[in-house]
Amino acid sequence: MECLFCKIINREIPSDIVYEDDEVLAFNDINPQAPTHILIIPKKHIATLNDVEEGDLTIVGKLQHTAAKLAKEKGFADDGYRVVMNCNEMGGQTVYHIHMHLMGGREFTWPAG
Ligand code: 5GP
Ligand code: ZN
């Protein structure tokens, strides 16, 4: 498997893990865009949001739930934060294993760039 995030899941590439269970892994982004910038990924390899199937809905919901849980743990849940999932080239996706960006600790503008 040549997928970078599958290699992180399998510990073939080191990462700074902040949360793990049977279904999801969360680790700090190597190039943070906010004081906290965590990537939350399913352990199942799914290349893009377009490839999510009905059987994956629980796991995708779990990405969101994990983001909110980590935001509470980090202390910025009430102030607010940003979650982003980029899809394909025009959406800015660079790693083809779905991931939710959780960013917090600063104010975000809208619309996103
Ligand atoms: P995307 O652009 O696909 O939405 O997000 C990919 C994210 O993965 C980027 O924010 C990038 O900084 C991060 N990233 C790329 N390679 C690595 C890596 O080897 N380790 C970690 N922790 N993050 C990475
Ligand atoms: Zn993968």
CSV table of N, CA and C and ligand atoms in Angstrom, one decimal:
chain,number,residue,atom,x,y,z
A,1,MET,N,0.9,-1.2,0.0
A,1,MET,CA,0.0,0.0,0.0
A,1,MET,C,0.9,1.3,0.0
A,2,GLU,N,0.7,2.1,-1.0
A,2,GLU,CA,1.6,3.3,-1.2
A,2,GLU,C,1.0,4.5,-0.5
A,3,CYS,N,-0.1,4.3,0.2
A,3,CYS,CA,-0.8,5.5,0.8
A,3,CYS,C,0.0,6.0,2.0
A,4,LEU,N,0.3,7.3,2.0
A,4,LEU,CA,1.0,7.9,3.1
A,4,LEU,C,0.3,7.8,4.4
A,5,PHE,N,-1.0,8.0,4.4
A,5,PHE,CA,-1.7,7.9,5.7
A,5,PHE,C,-1.9,6.5,6.2
A,6,CYS,N,-2.0,5.5,5.2
A,6,CYS,CA,-2.0,4.1,5.7
A,6,CYS,C,-0.7,3.8,6.3
A,7,LYS,N,0.4,4.3,5.8
A,7,LYS,CA,1.7,4.1,6.4
A,7,LYS,C,1.8,4.7,7.8
A,8,ILE,N,1.2,5.8,8.0
A,8,ILE,CA,1.1,6.4,9.3
A,8,ILE,C,0.3,5.5,10.3
A,9,ILE,N,-0.8,5.0,9.8
A,9,ILE,CA,-1.6,4.1,10.6
A,9,ILE,C,-0.8,2.8,11.0
A,10,ASN,N,0.0,2.3,10.0
A,10,ASN,CA,0.8,1.1,10.3
A,10,ASN,C,2.1,1.4,10.9
A,11,ARG,N,2.3,2.6,11.3
A,11,ARG,CA,3.6,3.0,12.0
A,11,ARG,C,4.8,2.8,11.1
A,12,GLU,N,4.6,2.8,9.8
A,12,GLU,CA,5.8,2.8,8.9
A,12,GLU,C,6.4,4.2,8.8
A,13,ILE,N,5.6,5.2,9.0
A,13,ILE,CA,6.0,6.6,9.0
A,13,ILE,C,5.6,7.2,10.4
A,14,PRO,N,6.6,7.8,11.1
A,14,PRO,CA,6.2,8.4,12.4
A,14,PRO,C,5.3,9.5,12.3
A,15,SER,N,4.5,9.7,13.4
A,15,SER,CA,3.6,10.9,13.5
A,15,SER,C,3.3,11.1,14.9
A,16,ASP,N,2.8,12.3,15.2
A,16,ASP,CA,2.5,12.7,16.5
A,16,ASP,C,1.0,12.5,16.8
A,17,ILE,N,0.8,11.3,17.3
A,17,ILE,CA,-0.6,10.8,17.5
A,17,ILE,C,-1.3,11.4,18.7
A,18,VAL,N,-2.5,12.0,18.5
A,18,VAL,CA,-3.2,12.6,19.7
A,18,VAL,C,-4.4,11.7,20.1
A,19,TYR,N,-4.9,10.9,19.2
A,19,TYR,CA,-6.0,10.0,19.6
A,19,TYR,C,-6.0,8.8,18.7
A,20,GLU,N,-6.4,7.6,19.2
A,20,GLU,CA,-6.5,6.4,18.4
A,20,GLU,C,-7.6,5.5,19.0
A,21,ASP,N,-8.4,4.9,18.2
A,21,ASP,CA,-9.2,3.8,18.6
A,21,ASP,C,-9.2,2.8,17.5
A,22,ASP,N,-10.2,1.8,17.5
A,22,ASP,CA,-10.2,0.8,16.5
A,22,ASP,C,-10.5,1.3,15.1
A,23,GLU,N,-11.2,2.5,15.0
A,23,GLU,CA,-11.7,3.0,13.7
A,23,GLU,C,-11.0,4.2,13.2
A,24,VAL,N,-10.5,5.0,14.1
A,24,VAL,CA,-9.9,6.3,13.7
A,24,VAL,C,-8.6,6.6,14.3
A,25,LEU,N,-7.8,7.4,13.6
A,25,LEU,CA,-6.5,7.9,14.1
A,25,LEU,C,-6.5,9.4,14.0
A,26,ALA,N,-5.9,10.1,15.0
A,26,ALA,CA,-5.8,11.5,14.9
A,26,ALA,C,-4.4,11.9,15.2
A,27,PHE,N,-3.8,12.8,14.4
A,27,PHE,CA,-2.4,13.1,14.6
A,27,PHE,C,-2.2,14.6,14.1
A,28,ASN,N,-1.1,15.2,14.7
A,28,ASN,CA,-0.8,16.6,14.4
A,28,ASN,C,-0.4,16.7,12.9
A,29,ASP,N,-0.9,17.8,12.2
A,29,ASP,CA,-0.5,18.0,10.8
A,29,ASP,C,1.0,18.5,10.9
A,30,ILE,N,1.8,18.0,9.9
A,30,ILE,CA,3.2,18.3,9.8
A,30,ILE,C,3.4,19.8,9.4
A,31,ASN,N,2.4,20.4,8.9
A,31,ASN,CA,2.6,21.8,8.4
A,31,ASN,C,1.4,22.6,8.9
A,32,PRO,N,1.3,22.9,10.3
A,32,PRO,CA,0.1,23.4,10.9
A,32,PRO,C,-0.2,24.8,10.4
A,33,GLN,N,-1.6,25.0,10.1
A,33,GLN,CA,-2.1,26.3,9.7
A,33,GLN,C,-2.8,27.0,10.8
A,34,ALA,N,-2.7,26.5,12.0
A,34,ALA,CA,-3.3,27.1,13.2
A,34,ALA,C,-2.6,26.6,14.4
A,35,PRO,N,-2.7,27.2,15.6
A,35,PRO,CA,-2.0,26.8,16.8
A,35,PRO,C,-2.3,25.3,17.0
A,36,THR,N,-3.5,24.8,16.8
A,36,THR,CA,-3.8,23.4,16.8
A,36,THR,C,-4.3,23.0,15.4
A,37,HIS,N,-3.7,22.0,14.8
A,37,HIS,CA,-4.1,21.5,13.5
A,37,HIS,C,-3.9,20.0,13.5
A,38,ILE,N,-5.0,19.3,13.6
A,38,ILE,CA,-5.0,17.9,13.8
A,38,ILE,C,-5.7,17.3,12.5
A,39,LEU,N,-5.2,16.2,12.1
A,39,LEU,CA,-5.8,15.4,11.0
A,39,LEU,C,-6.5,14.2,11.6
A,40,ILE,N,-7.7,14.0,11.3
A,40,ILE,CA,-8.5,12.8,11.8
A,40,ILE,C,-8.8,11.9,10.6
A,41,ILE,N,-8.4,10.7,10.7
A,41,ILE,CA,-8.6,9.8,9.5
A,41,ILE,C,-9.2,8.5,9.9
A,42,PRO,N,-10.0,7.9,9.0
A,42,PRO,CA,-10.4,6.5,9.2
A,42,PRO,C,-9.3,5.5,9.1
A,43,LYS,N,-9.3,4.4,9.8
A,43,LYS,CA,-8.3,3.4,9.6
A,43,LYS,C,-8.5,2.7,8.3
A,44,LYS,N,-9.8,2.7,7.8
A,44,LYS,CA,-10.1,2.1,6.5
A,44,LYS,C,-9.6,3.1,5.4
A,45,HIS,N,-9.0,2.5,4.4
A,45,HIS,CA,-8.5,3.4,3.3
A,45,HIS,C,-9.7,3.8,2.4
A,46,ILE,N,-10.0,5.0,2.4
A,46,ILE,CA,-11.0,5.6,1.5
A,46,ILE,C,-10.3,6.8,0.8
A,47,ALA,N,-10.2,6.7,-0.5
A,47,ALA,CA,-9.4,7.7,-1.2
A,47,ALA,C,-9.9,9.1,-1.2
A,48,THR,N,-11.2,9.3,-1.5
A,48,THR,CA,-11.8,10.7,-1.5
A,48,THR,C,-13.2,10.6,-0.9
A,49,LEU,N,-13.8,11.8,-0.7
A,49,LEU,CA,-15.2,11.8,-0.2
A,49,LEU,C,-16.1,11.2,-1.2
A,50,ASN,N,-15.7,11.2,-2.5
A,50,ASN,CA,-16.6,10.6,-3.5
A,50,ASN,C,-16.6,9.1,-3.4
A,51,ASP,N,-15.7,8.5,-2.7
A,51,ASP,CA,-15.6,7.1,-2.6
A,51,ASP,C,-16.3,6.6,-1.3
A,52,VAL,N,-16.9,7.5,-0.5
A,52,VAL,CA,-17.6,7.0,0.7
A,52,VAL,C,-18.9,6.3,0.3
A,53,GLU,N,-19.0,5.1,0.9
A,53,GLU,CA,-20.2,4.3,0.6
A,53,GLU,C,-21.1,4.3,1.8
A,54,GLU,N,-22.3,3.8,1.6
A,54,GLU,CA,-23.3,3.8,2.6
A,54,GLU,C,-22.8,3.1,3.9
A,55,GLY,N,-22.1,2.0,3.7
A,55,GLY,CA,-21.5,1.3,4.9
A,55,GLY,C,-20.5,2.1,5.6
A,56,ASP,N,-20.0,3.2,5.1
A,56,ASP,CA,-19.0,4.0,5.7
A,56,ASP,C,-19.5,5.2,6.5
A,57,LEU,N,-20.8,5.3,6.5
A,57,LEU,CA,-21.4,6.6,7.1
A,57,LEU,C,-21.1,6.7,8.6
A,58,THR,N,-21.1,5.6,9.3
A,58,THR,CA,-20.8,5.6,10.7
A,58,THR,C,-19.4,6.2,11.0
A,59,ILE,N,-18.5,5.7,10.1
A,59,ILE,CA,-17.1,6.1,10.3
A,59,ILE,C,-16.8,7.5,10.0
A,60,VAL,N,-17.5,8.0,9.0
A,60,VAL,CA,-17.4,9.4,8.6
A,60,VAL,C,-18.0,10.3,9.7
A,61,GLY,N,-19.1,9.9,10.3
A,61,GLY,CA,-19.7,10.6,11.4
A,61,GLY,C,-18.7,10.6,12.6
A,62,LYS,N,-18.0,9.5,12.7
A,62,LYS,CA,-17.1,9.4,13.8
A,62,LYS,C,-15.9,10.4,13.7
A,63,LEU,N,-15.5,10.7,12.4
A,63,LEU,CA,-14.5,11.7,12.2
A,63,LEU,C,-14.9,13.0,12.8
A,64,GLN,N,-16.2,13.4,12.5
A,64,GLN,CA,-16.7,14.6,13.0
A,64,GLN,C,-16.9,14.6,14.6
A,65,HIS,N,-17.3,13.5,15.1
A,65,HIS,CA,-17.5,13.4,16.5
A,65,HIS,C,-16.2,13.5,17.2
A,66,THR,N,-15.1,12.9,16.7
A,66,THR,CA,-13.8,12.9,17.2
A,66,THR,C,-13.2,14.3,17.2
A,67,ALA,N,-13.5,15.1,16.1
A,67,ALA,CA,-13.1,16.4,16.0
A,67,ALA,C,-13.7,17.3,17.1
A,68,ALA,N,-15.0,17.1,17.4
A,68,ALA,CA,-15.6,17.9,18.5
A,68,ALA,C,-15.0,17.5,19.8
A,69,LYS,N,-14.8,16.2,20.0
A,69,LYS,CA,-14.2,15.7,21.3
A,69,LYS,C,-12.8,16.3,21.5
A,70,LEU,N,-12.0,16.3,20.5
A,70,LEU,CA,-10.7,16.9,20.6
A,70,LEU,C,-10.7,18.4,20.8
A,71,ALA,N,-11.7,19.1,20.2
A,71,ALA,CA,-11.8,20.5,20.3
A,71,ALA,C,-12.2,20.8,21.8
A,72,LYS,N,-13.0,20.0,22.4
A,72,LYS,CA,-13.3,20.2,23.8
A,72,LYS,C,-12.1,19.9,24.7
A,73,GLU,N,-11.4,18.9,24.4
A,73,GLU,CA,-10.2,18.5,25.2
A,73,GLU,C,-9.2,19.7,25.1
A,74,LYS,N,-9.0,20.2,23.9
A,74,LYS,CA,-8.0,21.3,23.7
A,74,LYS,C,-8.5,22.6,24.2
A,75,GLY,N,-9.8,22.7,24.5
A,75,GLY,CA,-10.3,23.9,25.2
A,75,GLY,C,-10.8,25.0,24.3
A,76,PHE,N,-10.9,24.8,23.0
A,76,PHE,CA,-11.4,25.8,22.1
A,76,PHE,C,-12.8,25.5,21.5
A,77,ALA,N,-13.5,24.5,22.1
A,77,ALA,CA,-14.8,24.1,21.5
A,77,ALA,C,-15.8,25.3,21.6
A,78,ASP,N,-15.8,25.9,22.8
A,78,ASP,CA,-16.8,27.0,23.0
A,78,ASP,C,-16.4,28.3,22.2
A,79,ASP,N,-15.2,28.6,22.1
A,79,ASP,CA,-14.7,29.8,21.3
A,79,ASP,C,-15.0,29.5,19.8
A,80,GLY,N,-14.8,28.3,19.3
A,80,GLY,CA,-15.1,28.0,17.9
A,80,GLY,C,-13.8,27.5,17.3
A,81,TYR,N,-14.1,26.8,16.2
A,81,TYR,CA,-12.9,26.2,15.4
A,81,TYR,C,-13.4,25.9,14.0
A,82,ARG,N,-12.5,25.4,13.2
A,82,ARG,CA,-12.8,25.1,11.8
A,82,ARG,C,-12.5,23.6,11.5
A,83,VAL,N,-13.4,22.9,10.8
A,83,VAL,CA,-13.2,21.6,10.3
A,83,VAL,C,-13.3,21.6,8.8
A,84,VAL,N,-12.4,21.0,8.1
A,84,VAL,CA,-12.4,21.0,6.6
A,84,VAL,C,-12.1,19.6,6.1
A,85,MET,N,-12.8,19.3,5.0
A,85,MET,CA,-12.4,18.1,4.3
A,85,MET,C,-12.3,18.5,2.8
A,86,ASN,N,-11.1,18.4,2.3
A,86,ASN,CA,-10.8,18.8,0.9
A,86,ASN,C,-11.1,17.6,0.0
A,87,CYS,N,-11.7,17.8,-1.2
A,87,CYS,CA,-12.0,16.7,-2.1
A,87,CYS,C,-11.4,17.0,-3.5
A,88,ASN,N,-10.4,16.1,-3.9
A,88,ASN,CA,-9.8,16.2,-5.2
A,88,ASN,C,-9.1,17.5,-5.5
A,89,GLU,N,-8.6,17.6,-6.7
A,89,GLU,CA,-7.6,18.6,-7.0
A,89,GLU,C,-8.1,20.1,-6.8
A,90,MET,N,-9.3,20.3,-7.3
A,90,MET,CA,-9.8,21.7,-7.2
A,90,MET,C,-10.2,22.0,-5.7
A,91,GLY,N,-10.5,21.0,-5.0
A,91,GLY,CA,-10.8,21.2,-3.5
A,91,GLY,C,-9.5,21.3,-2.7
A,92,GLY,N,-8.4,21.1,-3.3
A,92,GLY,CA,-7.1,21.2,-2.5
A,92,GLY,C,-6.7,20.0,-1.8
A,93,GLN,N,-7.2,18.8,-2.2
A,93,GLN,CA,-6.8,17.5,-1.6
A,93,GLN,C,-5.4,17.1,-2.2
A,94,THR,N,-4.5,16.8,-1.3
A,94,THR,CA,-3.1,16.4,-1.7
A,94,THR,C,-2.8,15.0,-1.2
A,95,VAL,N,-3.5,14.5,-0.2
A,95,VAL,CA,-3.3,13.1,0.2
A,95,VAL,C,-4.6,12.4,0.0
A,96,TYR,N,-4.5,11.3,-0.8
A,96,TYR,CA,-5.7,10.6,-1.2
A,96,TYR,C,-6.1,9.4,-0.3
A,97,HIS,N,-6.4,9.8,1.0
A,97,HIS,CA,-7.0,9.0,2.1
A,97,HIS,C,-7.7,10.0,2.9
A,98,ILE,N,-9.1,9.9,2.9
A,98,ILE,CA,-9.9,11.0,3.5
A,98,ILE,C,-9.4,11.4,4.9
A,99,HIS,N,-9.5,12.7,5.1
A,99,HIS,CA,-9.0,13.2,6.4
A,99,HIS,C,-9.8,14.4,6.7
A,100,MET,N,-10.1,14.6,8.0
A,100,MET,CA,-10.8,15.8,8.5
A,100,MET,C,-9.7,16.7,9.1
A,101,HIS,N,-9.6,17.9,8.7
A,101,HIS,CA,-8.7,18.9,9.3
A,101,HIS,C,-9.4,19.5,10.5
A,102,LEU,N,-8.9,19.5,11.7
A,102,LEU,CA,-9.4,20.2,12.8
A,102,LEU,C,-8.4,21.3,13.2
A,103,MET,N,-8.9,22.5,13.0
A,103,MET,CA,-8.0,23.7,13.3
A,103,MET,C,-8.7,24.6,14.4
A,104,GLY,N,-7.8,25.0,15.3
A,104,GLY,CA,-8.4,25.8,16.4
A,104,GLY,C,-7.2,26.7,17.0
A,105,GLY,N,-7.7,27.6,17.8
A,105,GLY,CA,-6.7,28.4,18.5
A,105,GLY,C,-6.5,29.8,17.9
A,106,ARG,N,-7.2,30.1,16.8
A,106,ARG,CA,-7.1,31.4,16.2
A,106,ARG,C,-8.5,31.6,15.5
A,107,GLU,N,-8.7,32.9,15.1
A,107,GLU,CA,-9.9,33.2,14.4
A,107,GLU,C,-9.8,32.9,12.9
A,108,PHE,N,-10.9,32.3,12.3
A,108,PHE,CA,-10.9,32.0,10.9
A,108,PHE,C,-11.8,32.9,10.1
A,109,THR,N,-11.4,33.2,8.9
A,109,THR,CA,-12.2,34.0,8.0
A,109,THR,C,-13.1,33.2,7.1
A,110,TRP,N,-14.1,33.8,6.5
A,110,TRP,CA,-15.0,33.1,5.6
A,110,TRP,C,-15.3,34.1,4.5
A,111,PRO,N,-15.3,33.7,3.2
A,111,PRO,CA,-15.1,32.3,2.7
A,111,PRO,C,-13.7,31.8,2.8
A,112,ALA,N,-13.5,30.5,2.9
A,112,ALA,CA,-12.2,29.9,2.8
A,112,ALA,C,-11.6,30.2,1.5
A,113,GLY,N,-10.2,30.2,1.5
A,113,GLY,CA,-9.5,30.6,0.3
A,113,GLY,C,-9.6,29.5,-0.8
B,1,5GP,P1,-5.1,17.9,2.1
B,1,5GP,O1,-4.3,19.0,1.3
B,1,5GP,O2,-5.0,16.6,1.4
B,1,5GP,O3,-6.4,18.3,2.5
B,1,5GP,O4,-4.3,17.8,3.5
B,1,5GP,C1,-3.2,17.0,3.6
B,1,5GP,C2,-2.5,17.4,4.9
B,1,5GP,O5,-1.5,16.4,5.3
B,1,5GP,C3,-1.7,18.7,4.8
B,1,5GP,O6,-2.2,19.6,5.7
B,1,5GP,C4,-0.2,18.3,5.1
B,1,5GP,O7,0.4,19.3,5.8
B,1,5GP,C5,-0.4,17.0,5.8
B,1,5GP,N1,0.7,16.1,5.7
B,1,5GP,C6,1.3,15.7,4.5
B,1,5GP,N2,2.3,14.8,4.7
B,1,5GP,C7,2.3,14.6,6.1
B,1,5GP,C8,3.0,13.7,6.9
B,1,5GP,O8,3.9,13.0,6.5
B,1,5GP,N3,2.8,13.8,8.3
B,1,5GP,C9,1.8,14.6,8.8
B,1,5GP,N4,1.6,14.6,10.1
B,1,5GP,N5,1.0,15.4,8.0
B,1,5GP,C10,1.3,15.4,6.7
B,2,ZN,ZN,-4.7,5.0,2.9
